[in-house]
Amino acid sequence: MFTAKHYTHPNQYFQGSTIFFGCSVITIIILSTFSYNQSMQTSFINGYYYLIFPLIYYIYGTHLIDKQNFLDFQKIVTSIGSIEAFIYIINSRFINFLNPVAAIDVSNAASGRSVMGFTRYQSPADFVFFASILLSVTILLKIRKINISFYILQLIMLSYIFFVSQVRTYFLISIAFLLVILGAFLIKRFGYLIPIVGLIFIIIFLGILYLIIDKLGFFHGDRISSMLVRTEAIPYYLSQMFKNIIFGIGFPDVHSNYYLIHGFSNIYGASLFYIEDTGIFGIIGVFGIMALIYLICFFKEIGKAMMMTKNKIQFGLVFIVLIGLFPTLIPLNATRIIFMGFYLIILDFICNYNM
């Protein structure tokens, strides 16, 4: 990062909203100290990770706008993502080793639930999804060609997302993004006849996929409970957006404010709400009016970038991927915050890239 070529004055379209977000985090850390009568250290510990997003954007932004740096970054991320996905597939199907430091994995594996012989291991899902999307972006921008290695890597990562992590939103977005890219590639190379035939196969594929999804129980049984909890959690977090006037819940001490942070489910009679599962709605519940201001600035910058870039279709597709995560998996949440900076850097790269 420090020895490679850097752009001196790159066009970074999201500086304003990113600076505002970072300032909001610092402000809420300070105000939470007084609002909840707790130490500054406690407030910082509960909110510091939100600063990772602005730091990533400014540390890597000028570095990754260079084409070769971007491609090198993609190779590293995709290699690690596919290796991790492969290891977890083997572990889930044949070994079932419980990683003592992966709380999510322990919770899922210890429950004893297994579908089609695969124990659910969810921890790497955010990273593997990002690796899959990043690989597809390089094809979308024609930085690399579609070859056998591309199909193998995507097959490994998508198999992990579908069978092992079982994160519905990630799988649907990644497979849709991949199919759009492959469809565009076929149209350019063979005209419209091959894509029409391909569409027929896709319809058949989606029919088979639906049967597998039904078999996995993605939308019924145990999995439907998470959807029901979200129907209660989203209104709850939205109701907290003005709790402290200019911000919402903020960063209170978890132990003394457990019910404030996790709410209470009338359906299940327990505190089951998690900010990480409610996407942009959870962020609004934490940041309050500051989140709304950030979103206004962000979408204004998106509009400006869309007007300026020559790669409008490519920019629009990646933006749709990002927006698709907003309802439940927005990368501003604690477990995914590192990726928000990289998604914005990808959008900056598309705007600056000459195809």
Short mmCIF file of C-alpha atoms in Angstrom, two decimals:
data_model
loop_
_atom_site.label_atom_id
_atom_site.label_comp_id
_atom_site.label_asym_id
_atom_site.label_seq_id
_atom_site.Cartn_x
_atom_site.Cartn_y
_atom_site.Cartn_z
CA MET A 1 0.00 0.00 0.00
CA PHE A 2 2.79 2.43 0.86
CA THR A 3 5.12 1.59 -2.02
CA ALA A 4 2.63 1.31 -4.89
CA LYS A 5 1.52 4.08 -7.20
CA HIS A 6 -0.96 6.60 -5.79
CA TYR A 7 -3.17 9.15 -7.47
CA THR A 8 -2.28 12.65 -6.27
CA HIS A 9 -5.74 14.11 -6.74
CA PRO A 10 -8.28 11.32 -7.24
CA ASN A 11 -11.97 12.03 -7.60
CA GLN A 12 -13.46 10.77 -4.36
CA TYR A 13 -17.18 11.44 -4.50
CA PHE A 14 -18.12 10.43 -0.96
CA GLN A 15 -15.82 12.61 1.12
CA GLY A 16 -18.54 14.92 2.47
CA SER A 17 -20.91 12.23 3.75
CA THR A 18 -18.01 10.12 5.07
CA ILE A 19 -16.57 13.05 7.05
CA PHE A 20 -20.04 13.79 8.43
CA PHE A 21 -20.47 10.15 9.47
CA GLY A 22 -17.11 10.14 11.27
CA CYS A 23 -17.94 13.39 13.06
CA SER A 24 -21.34 11.97 14.02
CA VAL A 25 -19.70 8.94 15.62
CA ILE A 26 -17.35 11.11 17.69
CA THR A 27 -20.23 13.42 18.70
CA ILE A 28 -22.45 10.54 19.78
CA ILE A 29 -19.60 8.95 21.77
CA ILE A 30 -19.27 12.20 23.73
CA LEU A 31 -23.03 12.77 24.16
CA SER A 32 -23.66 9.14 25.17
CA THR A 33 -21.27 9.66 28.08
CA PHE A 34 -23.53 12.36 29.53
CA SER A 35 -26.89 10.90 28.46
CA TYR A 36 -26.26 7.54 30.14
CA ASN A 37 -24.01 8.78 32.95
CA GLN A 38 -21.21 6.44 31.94
CA SER A 39 -17.48 6.80 31.35
CA MET A 40 -16.07 8.07 28.06
CA GLN A 41 -14.21 4.78 27.78
CA THR A 42 -17.49 2.83 27.88
CA SER A 43 -19.02 5.03 25.18
CA PHE A 44 -15.91 4.69 23.03
CA ILE A 45 -15.77 0.90 23.39
CA ASN A 46 -19.41 0.62 22.31
CA GLY A 47 -19.05 2.90 19.28
CA TYR A 48 -15.43 3.04 18.11
CA TYR A 49 -15.89 0.43 15.36
CA TYR A 50 -18.08 2.83 13.36
CA LEU A 51 -14.92 4.90 12.75
CA ILE A 52 -13.42 2.01 10.78
CA PHE A 53 -15.51 2.93 7.73
CA PRO A 54 -14.17 6.52 7.35
CA LEU A 55 -10.62 5.30 8.07
CA ILE A 56 -10.82 2.60 5.39
CA TYR A 57 -12.20 5.07 2.86
CA TYR A 58 -9.41 7.61 3.40
CA ILE A 59 -6.52 5.17 3.91
CA TYR A 60 -7.24 3.00 0.86
CA GLY A 61 -9.20 5.41 -1.35
CA THR A 62 -6.32 6.96 -3.27
CA HIS A 63 -4.44 3.65 -3.39
CA LEU A 64 -7.16 1.50 -4.95
CA ILE A 65 -8.22 4.01 -7.61
CA ASP A 66 -5.15 2.87 -9.55
CA LYS A 67 -6.10 -0.01 -11.89
CA GLN A 68 -3.20 -2.31 -11.04
CA ASN A 69 -3.61 -1.74 -7.30
CA PHE A 70 -7.33 -2.47 -7.61
CA LEU A 71 -6.66 -5.69 -9.52
CA ASP A 72 -4.02 -6.80 -6.99
CA PHE A 73 -6.47 -6.09 -4.17
CA GLN A 74 -9.16 -8.13 -5.93
CA LYS A 75 -6.80 -11.10 -6.38
CA ILE A 76 -5.85 -11.09 -2.71
CA VAL A 77 -9.43 -10.79 -1.45
CA THR A 78 -10.82 -13.36 -3.89
CA SER A 79 -8.05 -15.86 -3.14
CA ILE A 80 -8.59 -15.61 0.60
CA GLY A 81 -12.39 -15.64 0.20
CA SER A 82 -12.44 -18.76 -1.98
CA ILE A 83 -9.97 -20.61 0.26
CA GLU A 84 -11.97 -19.74 3.37
CA ALA A 85 -15.21 -20.74 1.63
CA PHE A 86 -13.73 -24.10 0.58
CA ILE A 87 -12.44 -24.84 4.08
CA TYR A 88 -15.83 -24.04 5.62
CA ILE A 89 -17.65 -26.21 3.07
CA ILE A 90 -15.44 -29.18 4.00
CA ASN A 91 -15.80 -28.38 7.70
CA SER A 92 -19.57 -28.03 7.49
CA ARG A 93 -20.13 -31.24 5.54
CA PHE A 94 -17.56 -33.63 6.98
CA ILE A 95 -15.78 -32.31 10.09
CA ASN A 96 -18.06 -29.92 12.04
CA PHE A 97 -15.30 -28.42 14.15
CA LEU A 98 -16.57 -25.68 16.49
CA ASN A 99 -14.29 -22.66 16.46
CA PRO A 100 -14.22 -21.46 20.09
CA VAL A 101 -13.82 -17.79 19.10
CA ALA A 102 -16.63 -17.71 16.53
CA ALA A 103 -19.70 -17.08 18.67
CA ILE A 104 -22.08 -17.08 15.70
CA ASP A 105 -20.76 -20.42 14.45
CA VAL A 106 -20.94 -21.99 17.91
CA SER A 107 -24.53 -20.84 18.32
CA ASN A 108 -25.61 -22.23 14.93
CA ALA A 109 -23.65 -25.48 15.10
CA ALA A 110 -24.54 -26.20 18.73
CA SER A 111 -28.25 -25.96 17.88
CA GLY A 112 -27.92 -29.22 15.98
CA ARG A 113 -29.71 -27.88 12.89
CA SER A 114 -28.40 -29.35 9.65
CA VAL A 115 -29.82 -29.13 6.13
CA MET A 116 -28.79 -31.43 3.28
CA GLY A 117 -25.87 -32.52 5.45
CA PHE A 118 -24.45 -29.02 5.89
CA THR A 119 -24.12 -27.51 9.37
CA ARG A 120 -24.61 -23.74 9.27
CA TYR A 121 -21.41 -21.70 9.69
CA GLN A 122 -22.21 -18.04 9.16
CA SER A 123 -19.12 -16.13 10.33
CA PRO A 124 -17.25 -15.74 6.99
CA ALA A 125 -20.40 -14.87 5.01
CA ASP A 126 -19.80 -11.10 4.89
CA PHE A 127 -16.25 -11.48 3.60
CA VAL A 128 -17.01 -14.26 1.10
CA PHE A 129 -19.93 -12.26 -0.32
CA PHE A 130 -17.69 -9.20 -0.71
CA ALA A 131 -15.03 -11.33 -2.44
CA SER A 132 -17.63 -12.70 -4.87
CA ILE A 133 -18.96 -9.24 -5.71
CA LEU A 134 -15.44 -7.81 -6.11
CA LEU A 135 -14.54 -10.62 -8.54
CA SER A 136 -17.69 -9.92 -10.57
CA VAL A 137 -16.88 -6.20 -10.65
CA THR A 138 -13.54 -6.86 -12.35
CA ILE A 139 -15.41 -8.77 -15.06
CA LEU A 140 -18.03 -6.02 -15.30
CA LEU A 141 -15.29 -3.44 -15.89
CA LYS A 142 -13.37 -5.76 -18.27
CA ILE A 143 -10.26 -5.62 -16.07
CA ARG A 144 -10.03 -9.39 -16.30
CA LYS A 145 -11.56 -11.93 -18.67
CA ILE A 146 -14.11 -14.61 -17.97
CA ASN A 147 -12.22 -17.90 -17.81
CA ILE A 148 -12.40 -21.26 -16.08
CA SER A 149 -10.79 -19.92 -12.90
CA PHE A 150 -13.54 -17.29 -12.64
CA TYR A 151 -16.25 -19.96 -12.76
CA ILE A 152 -14.44 -22.19 -10.24
CA LEU A 153 -13.89 -19.36 -7.74
CA GLN A 154 -17.49 -18.18 -8.01
CA LEU A 155 -18.80 -21.73 -7.70
CA ILE A 156 -16.85 -22.26 -4.48
CA MET A 157 -17.91 -18.94 -2.93
CA LEU A 158 -21.57 -19.18 -3.98
CA SER A 159 -21.74 -22.78 -2.76
CA TYR A 160 -20.53 -21.64 0.64
CA ILE A 161 -23.04 -18.76 0.75
CA PHE A 162 -25.93 -21.01 -0.26
CA PHE A 163 -25.26 -24.30 1.55
CA VAL A 164 -23.15 -23.30 4.55
CA SER A 165 -23.82 -19.68 5.54
CA GLN A 166 -27.44 -19.87 4.26
CA VAL A 167 -27.69 -16.06 4.16
CA ARG A 168 -30.62 -15.54 1.81
CA THR A 169 -29.98 -11.90 0.91
CA TYR A 170 -26.31 -12.49 0.10
CA PHE A 171 -27.06 -15.43 -2.16
CA LEU A 172 -29.89 -13.76 -4.07
CA ILE A 173 -27.89 -10.56 -4.69
CA SER A 174 -24.67 -12.31 -5.67
CA ILE A 175 -26.35 -14.79 -8.04
CA ALA A 176 -28.47 -12.05 -9.65
CA PHE A 177 -25.41 -9.81 -10.12
CA LEU A 178 -23.47 -12.69 -11.66
CA LEU A 179 -26.30 -13.65 -14.03
CA VAL A 180 -26.64 -10.05 -15.27
CA ILE A 181 -22.90 -9.89 -16.01
CA LEU A 182 -22.89 -13.26 -17.80
CA GLY A 183 -26.00 -12.29 -19.78
CA ALA A 184 -24.36 -9.07 -20.96
CA PHE A 185 -21.24 -11.03 -21.91
CA LEU A 186 -23.25 -13.54 -23.98
CA ILE A 187 -25.20 -10.82 -25.78
CA LYS A 188 -22.02 -9.01 -26.76
CA ARG A 189 -20.32 -12.17 -27.98
CA PHE A 190 -23.14 -14.14 -29.61
CA GLY A 191 -26.00 -11.71 -30.14
CA TYR A 192 -29.46 -12.32 -28.70
CA LEU A 193 -29.99 -15.97 -29.75
CA ILE A 194 -27.68 -17.51 -27.15
CA PRO A 195 -29.02 -15.32 -24.30
CA ILE A 196 -32.59 -16.39 -25.19
CA VAL A 197 -31.57 -20.04 -24.96
CA GLY A 198 -29.66 -19.15 -21.81
CA LEU A 199 -32.78 -17.51 -20.37
CA ILE A 200 -34.68 -20.77 -20.79
CA PHE A 201 -31.98 -22.61 -18.88
CA ILE A 202 -31.99 -19.87 -16.22
CA ILE A 203 -35.75 -20.31 -15.74
CA ILE A 204 -35.22 -24.06 -15.34
CA PHE A 205 -32.31 -23.37 -13.00
CA LEU A 206 -34.42 -20.99 -10.89
CA GLY A 207 -37.15 -23.63 -10.66
CA ILE A 208 -34.66 -26.18 -9.35
CA LEU A 209 -33.20 -23.50 -7.07
CA TYR A 210 -36.63 -22.79 -5.62
CA LEU A 211 -37.06 -26.48 -4.77
CA ILE A 212 -33.65 -26.53 -3.06
CA ILE A 213 -34.48 -23.33 -1.15
CA ASP A 214 -37.75 -24.89 -0.04
CA LYS A 215 -35.85 -28.01 1.03
CA LEU A 216 -33.40 -25.88 3.01
CA GLY A 217 -36.30 -24.21 4.78
CA PHE A 218 -35.16 -20.67 3.97
CA PHE A 219 -38.69 -19.28 4.24
CA HIS A 220 -40.44 -21.58 6.69
CA GLY A 221 -39.80 -23.51 9.88
CA ASP A 222 -36.93 -22.24 12.03
CA ARG A 223 -35.79 -19.71 9.43
CA ILE A 224 -39.13 -17.87 9.32
CA SER A 225 -38.62 -16.87 12.96
CA SER A 226 -35.86 -14.43 12.01
CA MET A 227 -38.22 -12.71 9.57
CA LEU A 228 -40.94 -12.46 12.22
CA VAL A 229 -38.52 -10.95 14.72
CA ARG A 230 -37.49 -8.31 12.16
CA THR A 231 -41.13 -7.24 11.73
CA GLU A 232 -41.05 -6.23 15.40
CA ALA A 233 -37.43 -5.04 15.56
CA ILE A 234 -37.64 -2.52 12.70
CA PRO A 235 -40.54 -0.50 14.19
CA TYR A 236 -38.85 -0.66 17.59
CA TYR A 237 -35.54 0.82 16.41
CA LEU A 238 -37.31 3.47 14.35
CA SER A 239 -39.26 4.48 17.45
CA GLN A 240 -35.93 5.16 19.23
CA MET A 241 -34.51 7.57 16.64
CA PHE A 242 -35.34 10.67 18.73
CA LYS A 243 -34.62 9.14 22.13
CA ASN A 244 -31.83 11.65 22.82
CA ILE A 245 -33.25 14.40 20.59
CA ILE A 246 -30.40 14.76 18.07
CA PHE A 247 -29.43 11.08 18.16
CA GLY A 248 -31.16 7.81 18.94
CA ILE A 249 -29.98 5.01 21.20
CA GLY A 250 -26.35 6.00 20.76
CA PHE A 251 -23.66 3.91 22.49
CA PRO A 252 -24.92 3.00 25.98
CA ASP A 253 -23.37 0.39 28.25
CA VAL A 254 -24.67 -2.98 27.06
CA HIS A 255 -25.18 -4.55 30.50
CA SER A 256 -27.13 -1.74 32.15
CA ASN A 257 -29.17 -0.96 28.99
CA TYR A 258 -29.73 -4.46 27.63
CA TYR A 259 -33.47 -4.06 27.06
CA LEU A 260 -33.00 -0.68 25.41
CA ILE A 261 -30.55 -2.15 22.91
CA HIS A 262 -32.31 -5.46 22.27
CA GLY A 263 -35.95 -4.45 22.82
CA PHE A 264 -38.59 -7.08 23.57
CA SER A 265 -40.41 -9.43 21.21
CA ASN A 266 -44.09 -9.89 21.99
CA ILE A 267 -44.19 -12.88 19.66
CA TYR A 268 -41.43 -14.83 21.41
CA GLY A 269 -41.51 -13.16 24.85
CA ALA A 270 -37.80 -12.35 24.94
CA SER A 271 -35.25 -9.67 23.99
CA LEU A 272 -34.32 -10.85 20.52
CA PHE A 273 -33.73 -7.64 18.54
CA TYR A 274 -30.29 -7.00 17.07
CA ILE A 275 -29.24 -3.81 15.31
CA GLU A 276 -27.08 -5.87 12.93
CA ASP A 277 -30.18 -7.66 11.57
CA THR A 278 -32.25 -4.56 10.81
CA GLY A 279 -30.00 -2.82 8.32
CA ILE A 280 -30.52 0.87 7.76
CA PHE A 281 -33.41 0.89 10.25
CA GLY A 282 -31.10 -0.17 13.06
CA ILE A 283 -28.60 2.52 12.09
CA ILE A 284 -31.36 5.14 12.20
CA GLY A 285 -32.30 3.85 15.65
CA VAL A 286 -28.71 4.34 16.85
CA PHE A 287 -27.79 7.60 15.09
CA GLY A 288 -31.23 9.22 14.91
CA ILE A 289 -31.43 12.49 12.98
CA MET A 290 -27.72 12.23 12.20
CA ALA A 291 -28.37 9.05 10.22
CA LEU A 292 -31.02 10.81 8.15
CA ILE A 293 -28.65 13.69 7.38
CA TYR A 294 -25.94 11.22 6.42
CA LEU A 295 -28.28 9.38 4.06
CA ILE A 296 -29.37 12.63 2.40
CA CYS A 297 -25.72 13.61 1.83
CA PHE A 298 -24.87 10.10 0.64
CA PHE A 299 -27.63 9.89 -1.95
CA LYS A 300 -26.84 13.42 -3.14
CA GLU A 301 -23.25 12.29 -3.76
CA ILE A 302 -24.51 9.17 -5.52
CA GLY A 303 -26.51 11.36 -7.89
CA LYS A 304 -23.49 13.58 -8.55
CA ALA A 305 -21.25 10.58 -9.22
CA MET A 306 -23.83 9.06 -11.58
CA MET A 307 -23.95 12.30 -13.56
CA MET A 308 -20.15 12.58 -13.77
CA THR A 309 -19.15 9.02 -14.64
CA LYS A 310 -18.99 7.60 -18.15
CA ASN A 311 -19.62 4.12 -16.77
CA LYS A 312 -23.22 4.74 -15.75
CA ILE A 313 -24.48 1.17 -16.24
CA GLN A 314 -21.60 -0.36 -14.29
CA PHE A 315 -21.97 2.25 -11.54
CA GLY A 316 -25.72 1.68 -11.38
CA LEU A 317 -25.38 -2.11 -11.07
CA VAL A 318 -22.89 -1.92 -8.20
CA PHE A 319 -25.01 0.74 -6.49
CA ILE A 320 -28.05 -1.57 -6.75
CA VAL A 321 -25.99 -4.30 -5.04
CA LEU A 322 -25.17 -1.90 -2.20
CA ILE A 323 -28.76 -0.71 -1.87
CA GLY A 324 -29.94 -4.31 -1.85
CA LEU A 325 -28.05 -4.74 1.44
CA PHE A 326 -29.67 -1.74 3.12
CA PRO A 327 -32.90 -3.35 4.42
CA THR A 328 -31.20 -6.00 6.60
CA LEU A 329 -27.45 -6.23 5.94
CA ILE A 330 -26.28 -2.63 5.43
CA PRO A 331 -22.47 -2.57 5.80
CA LEU A 332 -22.69 0.21 8.40
CA ASN A 333 -23.46 -2.40 11.05
CA ALA A 334 -20.73 -3.44 13.47
CA THR A 335 -19.93 -6.82 11.91
CA ARG A 336 -19.76 -5.40 8.37
CA ILE A 337 -18.54 -1.82 8.84
CA ILE A 338 -15.15 -2.49 7.22
CA PHE A 339 -16.84 -3.27 3.89
CA MET A 340 -18.72 0.03 3.60
CA GLY A 341 -15.48 1.90 2.91
CA PHE A 342 -14.50 -0.61 0.25
CA TYR A 343 -17.91 -0.49 -1.48
CA LEU A 344 -17.58 3.28 -1.79
CA ILE A 345 -14.01 2.91 -3.06
CA ILE A 346 -15.33 0.51 -5.73
CA LEU A 347 -17.87 3.15 -6.79
CA ASP A 348 -15.10 5.78 -6.89
CA PHE A 349 -12.97 3.42 -8.97
CA ILE A 350 -15.80 2.91 -11.48
CA CYS A 351 -16.25 6.68 -11.77
CA ASN A 352 -12.52 7.22 -12.43
CA TYR A 353 -11.93 4.18 -14.65
CA ASN A 354 -11.64 4.58 -18.41
CA MET A 355 -12.89 1.39 -20.04
#
